[in-house]
CSV table of C-alpha atoms in Angstrom, one decimal:
chain,number,residue,atom,x,y,z
A,254,UNK,CA,-152.7,43.3,-11.3
A,255,UNK,CA,-148.9,44.0,-12.4
A,256,UNK,CA,-147.6,47.5,-12.4
A,257,UNK,CA,-150.4,49.0,-10.1
A,258,UNK,CA,-149.3,51.0,-7.2
A,259,UNK,CA,-151.0,51.1,-4.0
A,260,UNK,CA,-150.4,53.8,-1.3
A,261,UNK,CA,-151.2,53.7,2.5
A,262,UNK,CA,-150.9,57.2,3.4
A,263,UNK,CA,-149.4,58.7,6.6
A,264,UNK,CA,-148.8,62.2,5.9
A,265,UNK,CA,-147.1,61.8,2.6
A,266,UNK,CA,-150.2,61.5,0.3
A,267,UNK,CA,-150.8,65.2,1.5
A,268,UNK,CA,-147.8,66.5,-0.4
A,269,UNK,CA,-147.8,68.0,-3.8
A,270,UNK,CA,-146.0,65.1,-5.3
A,271,UNK,CA,-148.0,63.1,-7.9
A,272,UNK,CA,-146.9,59.7,-8.6
A,273,UNK,CA,-147.8,58.4,-11.8
A,274,UNK,CA,-149.9,55.0,-11.7
A,275,UNK,CA,-151.6,55.3,-8.4
A,276,UNK,CA,-154.5,53.4,-8.6
A,277,UNK,CA,-155.6,52.8,-5.0
A,278,UNK,CA,-155.2,54.6,-1.8
A,279,UNK,CA,-155.7,52.9,1.7
A,280,UNK,CA,-156.7,55.5,4.2
A,281,UNK,CA,-156.2,54.4,7.8
A,282,UNK,CA,-157.4,57.9,9.3
A,283,UNK,CA,-154.5,58.7,11.3
A,284,UNK,CA,-151.4,60.5,10.8
A,285,UNK,CA,-148.0,60.7,12.8
A,286,UNK,CA,-146.7,63.9,13.8
A,287,UNK,CA,-143.4,64.8,15.2
A,288,UNK,CA,-143.5,66.1,18.7
A,289,UNK,CA,-140.5,67.1,21.1
A,290,UNK,CA,-140.7,66.5,24.7
A,291,UNK,CA,-138.0,68.8,26.4
A,292,UNK,CA,-138.9,67.1,29.9
A,293,UNK,CA,-137.5,63.8,28.8
A,294,UNK,CA,-135.3,65.3,25.7
A,295,UNK,CA,-136.9,63.1,23.3
A,296,UNK,CA,-138.7,63.3,19.7
A,297,UNK,CA,-141.7,61.2,19.7
A,298,UNK,CA,-144.1,60.3,16.7
A,299,UNK,CA,-147.7,60.8,17.8
A,300,UNK,CA,-150.4,58.8,16.0
A,301,UNK,CA,-153.6,61.2,15.6
A,302,UNK,CA,-156.8,61.3,13.8
A,303,UNK,CA,-156.8,63.3,10.6
A,304,UNK,CA,-159.2,66.0,9.5
A,305,UNK,CA,-161.7,65.5,6.8
A,306,UNK,CA,-159.6,67.9,4.5
A,307,UNK,CA,-156.6,65.3,4.9
A,308,UNK,CA,-159.2,62.7,4.1
A,309,UNK,CA,-159.9,64.1,1.0
A,310,UNK,CA,-156.7,65.1,-0.1
A,311,UNK,CA,-155.4,61.7,0.4
A,312,UNK,CA,-158.6,60.3,-1.9
A,313,UNK,CA,-157.5,62.6,-4.4
A,314,UNK,CA,-154.2,60.9,-4.8
A,315,UNK,CA,-156.0,57.8,-6.3
A,316,UNK,CA,-156.7,57.9,-9.9
A,317,UNK,CA,-154.7,61.2,-11.0
A,318,UNK,CA,-153.7,59.5,-14.1
A,319,UNK,CA,-156.1,56.8,-14.3
A,320,UNK,CA,-159.1,55.8,-12.5
A,321,UNK,CA,-158.7,54.7,-9.1
A,322,UNK,CA,-160.2,54.2,-5.8
A,323,UNK,CA,-159.8,55.3,-2.2
A,324,UNK,CA,-160.3,52.4,0.7
A,325,UNK,CA,-161.0,54.1,4.1
A,326,UNK,CA,-160.5,52.0,7.2
A,327,UNK,CA,-163.0,54.0,9.2
A,328,UNK,CA,-166.9,54.3,8.6
A,329,UNK,CA,-168.8,57.1,6.8
A,330,UNK,CA,-170.0,57.9,10.3
A,331,UNK,CA,-166.8,58.2,11.8
A,332,UNK,CA,-165.9,60.7,8.7
A,333,UNK,CA,-168.9,62.6,9.4
A,334,UNK,CA,-168.7,63.1,13.2
A,335,UNK,CA,-165.4,62.5,14.3
A,336,UNK,CA,-163.1,64.0,11.8
A,337,UNK,CA,-162.5,67.5,12.4
A,338,UNK,CA,-162.9,69.8,9.3
A,339,UNK,CA,-159.2,71.0,9.4
A,340,UNK,CA,-156.2,69.9,11.1
A,341,UNK,CA,-154.7,72.1,13.6
A,342,UNK,CA,-151.1,71.4,14.1
A,343,UNK,CA,-149.0,73.6,16.1
A,344,UNK,CA,-146.0,75.0,14.2
A,345,UNK,CA,-142.9,73.1,13.8
A,346,UNK,CA,-140.5,75.1,15.8
A,347,UNK,CA,-143.1,74.5,18.8
A,348,UNK,CA,-142.8,70.9,18.3
A,349,UNK,CA,-139.0,70.3,17.7
A,350,UNK,CA,-135.7,69.7,19.3
A,351,UNK,CA,-134.1,73.0,18.9
A,352,UNK,CA,-130.4,72.3,19.2
A,353,UNK,CA,-129.8,72.5,15.7
A,354,UNK,CA,-131.4,75.9,15.1
A,355,UNK,CA,-129.9,77.3,18.2
A,356,UNK,CA,-126.4,76.2,16.7
A,357,UNK,CA,-127.2,78.0,13.6
A,358,UNK,CA,-128.5,81.1,15.2
A,359,UNK,CA,-125.3,81.3,17.1
A,360,UNK,CA,-123.2,80.9,13.7
A,361,UNK,CA,-125.0,83.5,12.3
A,362,UNK,CA,-124.0,85.7,15.4
A,363,UNK,CA,-127.6,85.6,17.1
A,364,UNK,CA,-127.3,85.1,20.7
A,365,UNK,CA,-130.2,86.6,22.2
A,366,UNK,CA,-132.5,83.8,21.8
A,367,UNK,CA,-135.2,85.1,24.2
A,368,UNK,CA,-135.6,88.6,22.2
A,369,UNK,CA,-135.2,87.0,18.6
A,370,UNK,CA,-137.9,87.9,16.5
A,371,UNK,CA,-139.8,84.3,16.0
A,372,UNK,CA,-142.5,84.1,14.1
A,373,UNK,CA,-144.0,81.5,16.7
A,374,UNK,CA,-141.9,82.0,19.9
A,375,UNK,CA,-140.8,78.4,21.3
A,376,UNK,CA,-141.0,77.6,24.8
A,377,UNK,CA,-138.4,78.8,27.1
A,378,UNK,CA,-137.8,75.3,28.3
A,379,UNK,CA,-137.1,74.0,24.8
A,380,UNK,CA,-134.6,76.8,24.2
A,381,UNK,CA,-132.8,76.0,27.8
A,382,UNK,CA,-132.9,72.1,26.9
A,383,UNK,CA,-131.0,73.3,23.4
A,384,UNK,CA,-128.3,75.1,25.2
A,385,UNK,CA,-127.6,72.9,27.9
A,386,UNK,CA,-126.9,70.0,25.2
A,387,UNK,CA,-125.0,72.4,23.2
A,388,UNK,CA,-123.0,73.2,26.0
A,389,UNK,CA,-122.6,69.7,27.0
A,390,UNK,CA,-121.5,68.5,23.3
A,391,UNK,CA,-118.8,71.5,23.8
A,392,UNK,CA,-120.2,73.5,21.1
A,393,UNK,CA,-121.1,76.1,23.6
A,394,UNK,CA,-118.6,77.4,26.3
A,395,UNK,CA,-119.8,78.1,29.9
A,396,UNK,CA,-120.0,81.8,29.0
A,397,UNK,CA,-122.3,80.9,25.9
A,398,UNK,CA,-119.8,81.7,23.1
A,399,UNK,CA,-119.5,79.4,20.0
A,400,UNK,CA,-116.2,77.1,20.6
A,401,UNK,CA,-114.2,75.9,17.1
A,402,UNK,CA,-115.8,72.6,17.6
A,403,UNK,CA,-119.2,74.1,17.6
A,404,UNK,CA,-118.3,76.2,14.6
A,405,UNK,CA,-117.5,73.1,12.9
A,406,UNK,CA,-120.4,71.1,14.2
A,407,UNK,CA,-122.7,74.1,12.5
A,408,UNK,CA,-121.4,73.5,8.7
A,409,UNK,CA,-123.3,70.4,8.9
A,410,UNK,CA,-126.9,70.2,8.7
A,411,UNK,CA,-127.2,67.0,11.0
A,412,UNK,CA,-128.6,66.7,14.6
A,413,UNK,CA,-125.9,68.3,17.2
A,414,UNK,CA,-124.9,64.7,18.6
A,415,UNK,CA,-124.2,63.6,15.0
A,416,UNK,CA,-122.2,66.7,14.3
A,417,UNK,CA,-120.4,66.2,17.5
A,418,UNK,CA,-119.2,62.9,16.3
A,419,UNK,CA,-118.1,63.7,12.9
A,420,UNK,CA,-116.4,66.9,14.1
A,421,UNK,CA,-114.5,64.8,16.9
A,422,UNK,CA,-113.7,62.3,14.3
A,423,UNK,CA,-112.3,64.9,11.9
A,424,UNK,CA,-110.3,66.5,14.8
A,425,UNK,CA,-108.8,63.2,15.4
A,426,UNK,CA,-107.8,62.5,12.0
A,427,UNK,CA,-106.2,66.0,11.9
A,428,UNK,CA,-104.0,65.7,14.9
A,429,UNK,CA,-102.9,62.0,13.7
A,430,UNK,CA,-102.1,63.3,10.4
A,431,UNK,CA,-100.2,66.4,11.8
A,432,UNK,CA,-98.5,64.2,14.1
A,433,UNK,CA,-97.6,61.7,11.1
A,434,UNK,CA,-96.1,64.9,9.4
A,435,UNK,CA,-94.0,66.1,12.4
A,436,UNK,CA,-92.5,62.8,12.9
A,437,UNK,CA,-92.0,62.3,9.1
A,438,UNK,CA,-90.2,65.9,9.3
A,439,UNK,CA,-88.3,65.2,12.2
A,440,UNK,CA,-87.0,61.9,10.9
A,441,UNK,CA,-86.1,63.5,7.5
A,442,UNK,CA,-84.2,66.4,9.2
A,443,UNK,CA,-82.2,63.8,11.4
A,444,UNK,CA,-81.1,62.4,8.4
A,445,UNK,CA,-79.6,65.4,7.0
A,446,UNK,CA,-77.9,66.3,10.0
A,447,UNK,CA,-75.9,63.0,9.8
């Protein structure tokens, strides 16, 4: 029917956002979870079964403002026997590429990443991969100090590779602009002396 909205939830239906007019929710029984693999240096989206609590939360999205229905793409038996009561995800700091976090900590003057008081301490390998990447991008020098380029990169709330691209681009424009001004000034001074 015109004006009806259908949601196929993958994590989004668990947020506290209420979208007016949601009548139907199609629950596939899975969610996607971002996980960082320091071995291959890639962030992955893993598909895993949701919990009973998530399924009930998603079903609650249908019919908030008018009558609705949730269609589950799994059986009642699967719901009763295969789904856990609660989803047990690891904290995000244990599942993420920490390069941006490390850059932010360095910007704040925190260099002792091993003894920093994390709520959940990340794996040492993940911290090492972050430091290696930041050194490769010239955000940190070989002594582990923040470089001027790194300080510029830390101003952008983006992935360090993207920050490096932007900061390098800005530096190139500043150099070109400075050169043009120098040439213009030299040209004007030579006309004055003639």
